[in-house]
Amino acid sequence: PRDDGYSVGDVYPKGGYRPSEGVQRGSVQDLPVYPGDPLTPDVGATKDAKRLSIQEAKTVLEIPVLPVSYGDAQPLLAALGGPVAPTDWRGALPITYHIGPGPARVHLTIHSDWSQKPIYNVIAMIQGSEHPDEWVIRGNHHDGWVFGAWDPLAANVALMAEAKAIGALVKEGWRPRRTLVYASWDGEEPGLLGSTEWVETHADELRRKAVLYVNSDTNGRGFLRAGGSHSLQTLVNQVAAGVRDPQTGVTVIERLRAKILVDGNQKGADEEDKKIAKRVTSGAAPPISALGSGSDYTPFLQHLGIASLDIRYGGEDKDSGIYHSVYDSFDHYLRFGDPDFAYGVALAETIGHVMLRVANADLLPMRIGDFADTVAQYRDELHKLADDLRERTDQQQRLLDENAFKLAADPAETYLPPEPESRVPFLNFAPLDNALLRLKKSAVACDEACAQATRPDLNVNDAQLTRLNGLLQGLEQTLLHPRGLPGRQWYRHMIYAPGLHTGYGVKTLPGVREAIEQRRWPEVDQYMSIIAGVLKAYSDRLEEVTAAVKKMARY
């Protein structure tokens, strides 16, 4: 209850937080290795697909797992003996936490259903009038744990509202220039099943045709929360500048900017909030976040390299206490979520405008400088990570040499000093640093060229625009590497990935970052070169765009 129960606020039904009977369901599939059907990695789970045995599937773990409520957990935890648990192992139950063992015996009976079951995606397509082979894809899942009012229905109704509005336009004779695809995915909660299997089944076609994937998952009252490919950051901010916040009447970007500044300047603000606030204070636009996993954008972005966004509203609601439980109900959403459904309207308006902007743009609305600046920030974080780790390791070794751990320990207790950690060697960041210097230069030139390409006096014809858009469409795919990440080849994006040990949480420049964290030093050099290579390919593509525009300007 420390995170989302009575320790935080009144529990449901009096308040919005998790009652003692609340059980949080969730997938126990090892999603950071690969999502989707555990038996068909890399291929669609069609009727005739070759399947692994359950014993061969890497994402089916061997330890049985069943979630329980904190009310049911209390007598089990209270029965544990042994040493008192460390501070960060303790929750908020009225017991003394021990780490075990204890005298109590628990009888566990397991009934597992290993049968295969069908799932059903719902896909609708509106053919583009000019570029039918360029797809702008919108998705949200429709399955939920129990009632699913917050997750997924609060956002799925926004998707349906968008589709209804666009359908009304089509009935009046309007057509998008690019093809619109609307998808309501099944099987997201057990492991991103519907979206992943659809992506794997249609992978070749999607690589050729997909321009953008826009995802939503849940929605509530509060602030705009957007994440995704940073080449789309300016697009998100431009759309947000045209959407009104339902509660205050200002634009959602104005309200978000105010939130960033307040959070970053209040007492006790964390370092990341401070850095973002400082950049926004100096005139930078509010950033979008990097995406890890946990929703249906994962196969599009992480596996196929399709530029993606995940958009929602929230932060002033009380959804965490009923997440993935039977209490995720219509009553809870009305009382503690978005009572007037105003933010559902805002979500439909926001994503609807993103979809139509991209579907009808002469030139795909990307700003590459945002991506280059963001990756440079990730590189700076790696430098700091390595420096901090080196300093900490050296300090630990000094303490071991001075016998400080033994002297500081209670002589009445058995104590072993920590094992010495491997020294941090010299890490050669030069390939990455050089790749980023070129990327920045190429990004500035490409952004300037794209701005020139849409000038009326340049008279760029349809064939020339199609070539430029084809180059821009494939940009994100250059950030993939066929080797994938260590131990999980399915994840091929070298800039964003879920952490192997952090669940949904993102790791940026993951091949290098996780290698440093785990002290796998040869791997650091390998992935430093791999990331430099994909950034070089990205810069090559940018320079193709710039050269093509310059050639157009001469004629």
Coordinates of C-alpha atoms in Angstrom, one line a residue:
P1 CA 0.0 0.0 0.0
R2 CA 3.0 2.4 0.1
D3 CA 2.8 3.2 -3.6
D4 CA -1.0 3.2 -4.3
G5 CA -2.9 2.2 -1.2
Y6 CA -3.9 3.8 2.1
S7 CA -0.4 5.2 2.6
V8 CA -1.1 7.6 -0.3
G9 CA -4.8 8.5 0.2
D10 CA -8.3 7.2 0.9
V11 CA -8.9 3.9 -0.7
Y12 CA -11.8 3.1 -3.0
P13 CA -14.8 3.6 -2.8
K14 CA -14.2 6.6 -0.4
G15 CA -11.1 7.6 -2.4
G16 CA -9.4 6.6 -5.6
Y17 CA -6.6 4.4 -4.2
R18 CA -6.2 0.6 -4.0
P19 CA -8.2 -1.2 -1.3
S20 CA -6.8 -4.1 0.6
E21 CA -8.6 -6.6 -1.7
G22 CA -7.2 -5.0 -4.8
V23 CA -5.1 -7.3 -7.0
Q24 CA -3.0 -5.9 -9.8
R25 CA -2.9 -8.3 -12.7
G26 CA -0.3 -8.2 -15.4
S27 CA 1.7 -10.2 -17.9
V28 CA 4.5 -12.4 -16.5
Q29 CA 5.9 -12.8 -20.0
D30 CA 9.5 -11.6 -20.3
L31 CA 8.6 -8.7 -22.6
P32 CA 12.1 -7.1 -22.6
V33 CA 13.3 -10.2 -24.5
Y34 CA 10.5 -10.1 -27.1
P35 CA 6.7 -9.4 -26.9
G36 CA 3.9 -11.2 -28.7
D37 CA 3.2 -14.9 -29.0
P38 CA 6.0 -16.6 -27.0
L39 CA 5.9 -19.5 -29.5
T40 CA 6.4 -17.5 -32.7
P41 CA 9.2 -14.9 -32.2
D42 CA 9.9 -12.8 -35.3
V43 CA 7.0 -14.3 -37.3
G44 CA 3.3 -13.8 -37.3
A45 CA 1.3 -16.3 -35.3
T46 CA -0.8 -17.4 -38.3
K47 CA -2.5 -20.8 -38.5
D48 CA 0.4 -22.3 -40.4
A49 CA 3.2 -20.7 -38.5
K50 CA 6.0 -22.9 -37.1
R51 CA 5.8 -22.8 -33.3
L52 CA 8.3 -23.4 -30.6
S53 CA 7.4 -25.7 -27.7
I54 CA 6.6 -24.0 -24.4
Q55 CA 9.9 -25.4 -23.1
E56 CA 11.8 -23.6 -25.9
A57 CA 10.1 -20.2 -25.5
K58 CA 12.5 -17.8 -23.9
T59 CA 9.8 -15.5 -22.6
V60 CA 7.8 -18.2 -20.7
L61 CA 9.5 -18.1 -17.3
E62 CA 9.9 -21.2 -15.1
I63 CA 8.9 -19.7 -11.8
P64 CA 5.1 -19.7 -11.2
V65 CA 3.8 -16.2 -10.4
L66 CA 0.4 -15.1 -9.1
P67 CA -0.4 -11.6 -7.9
V68 CA -2.2 -11.2 -4.6
S69 CA -3.7 -8.2 -2.8
Y70 CA -1.8 -6.6 0.0
G71 CA -4.5 -7.8 2.4
D72 CA -3.7 -11.4 1.4
A73 CA 0.0 -10.7 1.5
Q74 CA 0.0 -9.4 5.0
P75 CA -0.3 -12.7 6.9
L76 CA 2.3 -14.3 4.6
L77 CA 4.8 -11.5 5.2
A78 CA 4.0 -11.4 8.9
A79 CA 4.9 -15.1 9.2
L80 CA 8.4 -14.5 7.9
G81 CA 11.3 -14.7 10.3
G82 CA 15.0 -14.1 9.9
P83 CA 16.8 -10.7 9.6
V84 CA 14.9 -7.5 9.5
A85 CA 14.5 -6.4 5.9
P86 CA 16.5 -3.4 4.5
T87 CA 14.7 -0.1 4.5
D88 CA 14.1 -0.1 0.7
W89 CA 12.5 -3.6 1.0
R90 CA 9.8 -2.5 3.4
G91 CA 6.3 -1.5 2.5
A92 CA 3.6 0.3 4.5
L93 CA 1.9 -2.7 6.2
P94 CA 1.6 -2.5 10.0
I95 CA 4.2 -5.3 10.5
T96 CA 7.9 -5.7 11.0
Y97 CA 9.3 -6.8 7.6
H98 CA 11.7 -9.8 7.7
I99 CA 13.4 -11.5 4.8
G100 CA 12.8 -15.1 6.0
P101 CA 12.8 -17.9 6.4
G102 CA 10.0 -18.6 8.9
P103 CA 8.1 -21.4 10.6
A104 CA 4.9 -21.0 8.5
R105 CA 4.2 -23.4 5.6
V106 CA 2.2 -22.3 2.6
H107 CA 0.3 -24.8 0.5
L108 CA 0.2 -23.7 -3.2
T109 CA -1.9 -25.4 -5.8
I110 CA -1.4 -24.3 -9.4
H111 CA -3.8 -24.8 -12.3
S112 CA -2.4 -23.5 -15.6
D113 CA -4.3 -23.3 -18.9
W114 CA -1.8 -23.7 -21.7
S115 CA -4.4 -24.0 -24.5
Q116 CA -4.2 -21.6 -27.5
K117 CA -7.0 -19.1 -28.0
P118 CA -7.9 -16.8 -30.8
I119 CA -7.7 -13.0 -30.5
Y120 CA -9.3 -10.4 -32.7
N121 CA -7.8 -7.2 -34.1
V122 CA -10.2 -4.8 -35.7
I123 CA -8.5 -3.0 -38.7
A124 CA -10.1 -0.2 -40.8
M125 CA -8.4 1.5 -43.8
I126 CA -9.2 4.6 -45.8
Q127 CA -7.3 4.6 -49.0
G128 CA -5.3 7.7 -49.7
S129 CA -6.3 9.7 -52.8
E130 CA -2.7 10.5 -53.9
H131 CA -0.3 8.3 -52.0
P132 CA -2.2 5.1 -51.2
D133 CA 1.0 3.2 -50.4
E134 CA 2.0 5.6 -47.6
W135 CA 0.2 4.5 -44.4
V136 CA -0.5 6.6 -41.3
I137 CA -1.5 4.1 -38.6
R138 CA -3.4 4.8 -35.4
G139 CA -3.9 2.2 -32.7
N140 CA -5.2 1.4 -29.2
H141 CA -6.0 -1.9 -27.6
H142 CA -9.5 -3.0 -26.8
D143 CA -8.8 -5.8 -24.3
G144 CA -8.5 -5.1 -20.6
W145 CA -8.0 -6.8 -17.3
V146 CA -11.6 -7.1 -16.0
F147 CA -13.7 -4.0 -16.8
G148 CA -10.9 -1.8 -18.2
A149 CA -12.6 1.6 -18.0
W150 CA -9.3 3.4 -17.6
D151 CA -7.1 1.0 -19.4
P152 CA -7.9 0.8 -22.3
L153 CA -11.4 2.2 -22.8
A154 CA -10.7 5.8 -21.8
A155 CA -8.3 6.1 -24.8
N156 CA -10.1 3.6 -27.1
V157 CA -13.2 5.8 -27.1
A158 CA -11.0 8.6 -28.4
L159 CA -9.8 6.4 -31.2
M160 CA -13.4 5.6 -32.1
A161 CA -14.4 9.2 -32.0
E162 CA -11.6 10.1 -34.4
A163 CA -12.6 7.3 -36.7
K164 CA -16.2 8.4 -36.6
A165 CA -15.3 12.0 -37.4
I166 CA -13.1 10.9 -40.3
G167 CA -15.7 8.5 -41.5
A168 CA -18.2 11.4 -41.6
L169 CA -15.8 13.4 -43.8
V170 CA -15.4 10.5 -46.1
K171 CA -19.1 10.2 -46.6
E172 CA -19.1 13.8 -47.7
G173 CA -16.5 13.0 -50.4
W174 CA -13.3 13.9 -48.6
R175 CA -10.2 11.7 -48.9
P176 CA -6.9 11.8 -47.1
R177 CA -3.9 12.1 -49.4
R178 CA -2.2 9.2 -47.6
T179 CA -3.9 6.1 -46.5
L180 CA -5.2 6.1 -42.9
V181 CA -5.2 2.8 -41.0
Y182 CA -7.2 2.6 -37.7
A183 CA -6.5 -0.5 -35.5
S184 CA -8.1 -1.7 -32.3
W185 CA -5.7 -4.3 -31.0
D186 CA -6.6 -7.5 -29.0
G187 CA -4.3 -9.3 -26.5
E188 CA -2.3 -6.3 -25.4
E189 CA -2.5 -7.1 -21.7
P190 CA -1.1 -10.6 -21.9
G191 CA 1.9 -9.4 -23.9
L192 CA 1.2 -7.0 -26.8
L193 CA -0.1 -10.0 -28.8
G194 CA -2.4 -8.5 -31.4
S195 CA -0.1 -5.6 -32.5
T196 CA 3.1 -7.7 -32.4
E197 CA 1.6 -10.5 -34.5
W198 CA 0.1 -8.1 -37.0
V199 CA 3.4 -6.3 -37.4
E200 CA 5.3 -9.5 -37.7
T201 CA 2.8 -10.9 -40.3
H202 CA 2.9 -7.8 -42.4
A203 CA 6.5 -6.7 -41.7
D204 CA 7.7 -6.4 -45.3
E205 CA 4.7 -4.4 -46.4
L206 CA 5.0 -2.1 -43.3
R207 CA 8.7 -1.5 -43.9
R208 CA 7.7 -0.2 -47.4
K209 CA 4.6 1.7 -46.6
A210 CA 4.3 2.8 -42.9
V211 CA 5.0 6.5 -42.4
L212 CA 3.9 6.8 -38.8
Y213 CA 2.3 4.9 -36.0
V214 CA 0.4 6.8 -33.3
N215 CA -0.6 4.9 -30.1
S216 CA -2.7 5.6 -27.1
D217 CA -3.5 3.3 -24.2
T218 CA -5.2 5.1 -21.3
N219 CA -6.2 8.6 -20.6
G220 CA -7.3 10.9 -17.7
R221 CA -7.4 14.4 -16.5
G222 CA -4.3 16.6 -16.5
F223 CA -1.3 17.4 -18.7
L224 CA -0.3 16.3 -22.2
R225 CA 2.1 13.3 -22.0
A226 CA 3.7 12.4 -25.3
G227 CA 6.6 10.2 -26.1
G228 CA 8.2 8.8 -29.3
S229 CA 10.5 9.5 -32.1
H230 CA 12.2 12.8 -31.5
S231 CA 12.0 13.8 -35.2
L232 CA 8.3 14.3 -34.4
Q233 CA 8.7 16.4 -31.3
T234 CA 8.0 19.7 -33.1
L235 CA 4.9 18.3 -34.8
V236 CA 3.5 17.3 -31.4
N237 CA 4.2 20.7 -29.9
Q238 CA 2.7 22.5 -32.9
V239 CA -0.5 20.4 -32.6
A240 CA -0.6 21.0 -28.8
A241 CA -0.4 24.7 -29.4
G242 CA -3.8 24.5 -31.2
V243 CA -5.6 22.4 -28.6
R244 CA -7.3 24.0 -25.5
D245 CA -6.9 22.5 -22.1
P246 CA -10.5 21.7 -20.9
Q247 CA -10.0 23.0 -17.3
T248 CA -8.0 26.2 -17.8
G249 CA -8.8 27.4 -21.3
V250 CA -5.2 27.9 -22.2
T251 CA -3.5 25.7 -24.8
V252 CA -2.2 22.4 -23.6
I253 CA 1.3 23.4 -24.5
E254 CA 1.1 26.5 -22.3
R255 CA -0.1 24.4 -19.4
L256 CA 2.5 21.8 -20.0
R257 CA 5.3 24.4 -20.1
A258 CA 4.0 25.9 -16.8
K259 CA 4.1 22.4 -15.2
I260 CA 7.6 21.8 -16.4
L261 CA 8.9 25.1 -14.9
V262 CA 7.1 24.6 -11.6
D263 CA 8.3 20.9 -11.2
G264 CA 11.9 21.8 -12.1
N265 CA 12.1 24.8 -9.7
Q266 CA 10.4 23.5 -6.6
K267 CA 12.3 22.4 -3.5
G268 CA 13.5 18.8 -3.8
A269 CA 13.1 18.6 -7.6
D270 CA 15.0 15.7 -9.1
E271 CA 17.9 16.4 -11.4
E272 CA 16.1 15.5 -14.6
D273 CA 13.2 17.8 -13.9
K274 CA 15.7 20.6 -13.2
K275 CA 17.5 20.0 -16.5
I276 CA 14.3 20.0 -18.5
A277 CA 13.1 23.2 -16.7
K278 CA 16.4 24.9 -17.4
R279 CA 16.2 24.1 -21.1
V280 CA 12.6 25.3 -21.4
T281 CA 13.4 28.5 -19.4
S282 CA 16.1 29.2 -22.0
G283 CA 13.5 28.9 -24.9
A284 CA 13.5 25.2 -25.8
A285 CA 10.2 23.5 -26.6
P286 CA 8.8 21.0 -24.1
P287 CA 10.5 17.7 -24.9
I288 CA 8.7 14.4 -25.7
S289 CA 9.9 11.4 -23.7
A290 CA 11.7 8.3 -25.1
L291 CA 9.6 5.2 -25.4
G292 CA 10.6 1.9 -23.8
S293 CA 7.8 -0.7 -23.9
G294 CA 4.5 -1.6 -22.3
S295 CA 2.1 -0.7 -25.1
D296 CA 1.4 -1.4 -28.7
Y297 CA 4.0 1.0 -30.2
T298 CA 6.7 -1.5 -29.3
P299 CA 6.7 -3.7 -32.4
F300 CA 6.4 -0.7 -34.7
L301 CA 9.2 1.3 -33.2
Q302 CA 11.5 -1.2 -31.6
H303 CA 11.3 -4.0 -34.2
L304 CA 10.6 -2.4 -37.6
G305 CA 11.9 1.1 -37.0
I306 CA 8.6 2.9 -37.9
A307 CA 8.5 6.5 -36.5
S308 CA 6.0 6.3 -33.6
L309 CA 4.2 8.4 -31.0
D310 CA 2.4 7.5 -27.8
I311 CA 0.0 10.3 -26.6
R312 CA -2.2 10.6 -23.6
Y313 CA -3.4 13.1 -20.9
G314 CA -3.0 12.6 -17.1
G315 CA -1.3 13.5 -13.9
E316 CA -4.3 15.0 -12.0
D317 CA -6.3 11.8 -11.8
K318 CA -6.1 8.9 -9.4
D319 CA -5.7 5.9 -11.6
S320 CA -2.7 4.2 -10.1
G321 CA -4.6 2.7 -7.2
I322 CA -6.9 0.6 -9.4
Y323 CA -4.4 -0.1 -12.2
H324 CA -5.1 -3.6 -13.8
S325 CA -7.7 -4.5 -11.1
V326 CA -11.4 -5.2 -10.8
Y327 CA -11.8 -1.6 -9.5
D328 CA -10.8 -0.1 -12.9
S329 CA -14.5 0.5 -13.4
F330 CA -16.8 3.1 -15.0
D331 CA -17.8 4.4 -11.5
H332 CA -14.1 4.9 -10.5
Y333 CA -13.4 6.7 -13.8
L334 CA -16.4 9.1 -13.4
R335 CA -15.4 9.9 -9.8
F336 CA -11.6 10.0 -10.0
G337 CA -10.7 10.2 -13.6
D338 CA -12.3 12.5 -16.2
P339 CA -15.9 13.1 -15.0
D340 CA -16.9 15.1 -18.0
F341 CA -14.9 13.1 -20.6
A342 CA -13.4 16.4 -21.6
Y343 CA -9.9 15.0 -21.8
G344 CA -11.1 12.2 -24.0
V345 CA -12.3 14.9 -26.4
A346 CA -8.9 16.6 -26.0
L347 CA -7.1 13.3 -26.8
A348 CA -9.2 12.7 -29.9
E349 CA -8.6 16.3 -31.0
T350 CA -4.8 16.1 -30.4
I351 CA -4.2 12.7 -32.1
G352 CA -6.8 13.5 -34.8
H353 CA -4.9 16.6 -35.8
V354 CA -1.5 14.7 -35.8
M355 CA -3.0 12.1 -38.1
L356 CA -4.5 14.6 -40.5
R357 CA -1.4 16.7 -40.5
V358 CA 0.8 13.8 -41.5
A359 CA -1.8 12.3 -43.9
N360 CA -2.1 15.5 -45.9
A361 CA 1.3 17.1 -45.7
D362 CA 3.2 17.8 -48.9
L363 CA 6.4 16.9 -47.1
L364 CA 6.4 14.7 -44.0
P365 CA 6.5 17.1 -41.0
M366 CA 9.8 16.1 -39.3
R367 CA 12.4 18.3 -37.6
I368 CA 15.6 16.3 -37.5
G369 CA 17.4 18.8 -35.3
D370 CA 15.3 17.8 -32.3
F371 CA 16.5 14.2 -32.8
A372 CA 20.1 15.2 -33.1
D373 CA 20.0 17.4 -30.0
T374 CA 18.3 14.6 -28.0
V375 CA 20.8 11.9 -28.9
A376 CA 23.6 14.3 -28.0
Q377 CA 22.0 14.6 -24.5
Y378 CA 21.9 10.8 -24.3
R379 CA 25.6 10.7 -25.1
D380 CA 26.3 13.2 -22.4
E381 CA 24.5 11.0 -19.9
L382 CA 26.7 8.0 -20.9
H383 CA 29.8 10.1 -20.3
K384 CA 28.5 11.0 -16.8
L385 CA 27.5 7.4 -16.1
A386 CA 31.0 6.1 -16.9
D387 CA 32.6 8.9 -14.9
D388 CA 30.4 8.3 -11.9
L389 CA 30.9 4.6 -12.0
R390 CA 34.6 5.0 -12.2
E391 CA 34.7 7.3 -9.2
R392 CA 32.4 5.0 -7.2
T393 CA 34.6 2.0 -8.0
D394 CA 37.8 3.7 -7.1
Q395 CA 36.3 4.9 -3.8
Q396 CA 35.1 1.4 -3.0
Q397 CA 38.6 0.0 -3.7
R398 CA 40.2 2.7 -1.4
L399 CA 37.8 1.7 1.4
L400 CA 38.6 -2.0 0.9
D401 CA 42.3 -1.2 1.0
E402 CA 41.9 0.7 4.3
N403 CA 39.8 -2.1 5.8
A404 CA 37.1 0.5 6.3
F405 CA 34.1 -1.8 5.8
K406 CA 35.3 -4.2 8.6
L407 CA 36.1 -1.4 11.0
A408 CA 32.6 0.2 10.4
A409 CA 30.7 -3.0 10.9
D410 CA 29.1 -4.1 14.2
P411 CA 31.6 -6.6 15.7
A412 CA 28.7 -8.5 17.3
E413 CA 27.3 -9.4 13.9
T414 CA 28.7 -11.5 11.1
Y415 CA 29.7 -9.2 8.2
L416 CA 31.5 -9.7 4.9
P417 CA 32.8 -6.8 3.0
P418 CA 31.6 -6.2 -0.6
E419 CA 33.3 -8.0 -3.4
P420 CA 35.6 -5.6 -5.3
E421 CA 34.1 -4.4 -8.5
S422 CA 36.0 -4.5 -11.8
R423 CA 37.8 -1.2 -12.5
V424 CA 36.3 1.0 -15.2
P425 CA 38.7 1.1 -18.1
F426 CA 39.2 3.9 -20.6
L427 CA 36.1 3.9 -22.8
N428 CA 36.5 5.2 -26.3
F429 CA 33.6 7.5 -27.0
A430 CA 35.3 8.9 -30.1
P431 CA 33.2 6.9 -32.7
L432 CA 30.0 8.1 -31.1
D433 CA 31.2 11.7 -30.5
N434 CA 32.3 12.0 -34.2
A435 CA 29.0 10.5 -35.5
L436 CA 27.1 13.0 -33.4
L437 CA 29.1 15.9 -34.8
R438 CA 28.2 14.8 -38.3
L439 CA 24.6 14.2 -37.4
K440 CA 24.2 17.7 -36.0
K441 CA 25.6 19.3 -39.1
S442 CA 23.5 17.0 -41.4
A443 CA 20.4 17.6 -39.4
V444 CA 20.7 21.4 -39.6
A445 CA 21.2 21.2 -43.4
C446 CA 18.3 18.8 -43.8
D447 CA 15.9 20.9 -41.8
E448 CA 16.8 24.0 -43.9
A449 CA 16.5 22.0 -47.1
C450 CA 13.0 20.7 -46.1
A451 CA 11.9 24.2 -45.3
Q452 CA 13.1 25.3 -48.8
A453 CA 11.4 22.4 -50.5
T454 CA 7.9 23.6 -49.6
R455 CA 8.4 27.1 -50.9
P456 CA 5.8 27.9 -53.6
D457 CA 8.4 29.5 -55.8
L458 CA 10.5 26.3 -56.0
N459 CA 7.8 24.5 -57.9
V460 CA 8.6 21.1 -56.7
N461 CA 6.6 18.5 -58.6
D462 CA 4.8 15.4 -57.2
A463 CA 7.5 13.0 -58.3
Q464 CA 10.2 15.1 -56.5
L465 CA 8.1 15.3 -53.4
T466 CA 7.5 11.5 -53.5
R467 CA 11.2 10.9 -53.6
L468 CA 11.9 13.3 -50.7
N469 CA 9.1 11.7 -48.6
G470 CA 10.5 8.2 -49.4
L471 CA 13.8 9.3 -48.0
L472 CA 12.2 10.8 -44.9
Q473 CA 9.9 7.8 -44.4
G474 CA 12.9 5.4 -44.1
L475 CA 14.9 7.5 -41.7
E476 CA 13.9 5.7 -38.5
Q477 CA 14.7 2.3 -40.1
T478 CA 18.3 3.3 -40.5
L479 CA 18.5 3.3 -36.6
L480 CA 18.0 -0.5 -36.6
H481 CA 20.8 -3.0 -36.5
P482 CA 20.1 -6.7 -37.5
R483 CA 22.2 -7.9 -34.6
G484 CA 19.7 -6.4 -32.2
L485 CA 20.6 -5.9 -28.5
P486 CA 22.6 -8.4 -26.4
G487 CA 20.5 -11.5 -25.6
R488 CA 17.4 -10.1 -27.3
Q489 CA 17.8 -9.7 -31.1
W490 CA 14.1 -8.9 -31.5
Y491 CA 14.8 -5.4 -30.2
R492 CA 16.8 -3.8 -33.1
H493 CA 16.5 0.0 -32.4
M494 CA 19.8 1.3 -31.2
I495 CA 18.5 4.5 -29.7
Y496 CA 15.5 3.4 -27.7
A497 CA 14.6 0.1 -26.0
P498 CA 13.0 -1.1 -22.8
G499 CA 15.7 -2.0 -20.2
L500 CA 16.4 -5.6 -19.8
H501 CA 15.9 -5.4 -16.1
T502 CA 13.6 -2.3 -15.8
G503 CA 10.3 -3.6 -17.2
Y504 CA 8.6 -0.9 -19.3
G505 CA 11.2 1.7 -18.5
V506 CA 13.3 3.0 -21.4
K507 CA 17.1 2.7 -21.8
T508 CA 18.4 5.2 -24.3
L509 CA 21.5 4.1 -26.4
P510 CA 20.8 0.8 -24.7
G511 CA 23.6 -1.3 -26.1
V512 CA 26.2 1.0 -24.5
R513 CA 24.3 2.1 -21.4
E514 CA 23.4 -1.4 -20.2
A515 CA 26.9 -2.7 -21.0
I516 CA 28.4 0.1 -18.8
E517 CA 25.9 -0.6 -16.0
Q518 CA 26.7 -4.4 -16.1
R519 CA 30.5 -3.8 -16.6
R520 CA 30.6 -5.7 -19.8
W521 CA 33.5 -3.7 -21.2
P522 CA 34.1 -5.4 -24.6
E523 CA 30.4 -5.0 -25.3
V524 CA 30.7 -1.2 -24.7
D525 CA 33.2 -0.9 -27.5
Q526 CA 31.1 -3.1 -29.8
Y527 CA 27.9 -1.2 -29.4
M528 CA 29.7 2.2 -29.4
S529 CA 30.7 1.3 -33.0
I530 CA 27.3 -0.1 -33.8
I531 CA 25.5 3.1 -32.7
A532 CA 28.0 5.2 -34.5
G533 CA 27.3 3.1 -37.6
V534 CA 23.5 3.6 -37.5
L535 CA 23.9 7.3 -36.9
K536 CA 26.2 7.5 -39.9
A537 CA 23.5 5.7 -42.0
Y538 CA 21.0 8.2 -40.7
S539 CA 23.3 11.1 -41.6
D540 CA 23.8 9.6 -45.1
R541 CA 20.0 9.7 -45.6
L542 CA 19.8 13.3 -44.4
E543 CA 22.4 14.3 -46.8
E544 CA 20.6 12.6 -49.6
V545 CA 17.5 14.7 -48.8
T546 CA 19.6 17.9 -48.7
A547 CA 21.3 17.1 -52.0
A548 CA 18.0 16.3 -53.7
V549 CA 16.5 19.6 -52.6
K550 CA 19.6 21.5 -53.8
K551 CA 19.3 19.8 -57.2
M552 CA 15.7 20.8 -57.4
A553 CA 16.5 24.4 -56.7
R554 CA 18.9 24.5 -59.6
Y555 CA 16.2 23.7 -62.1

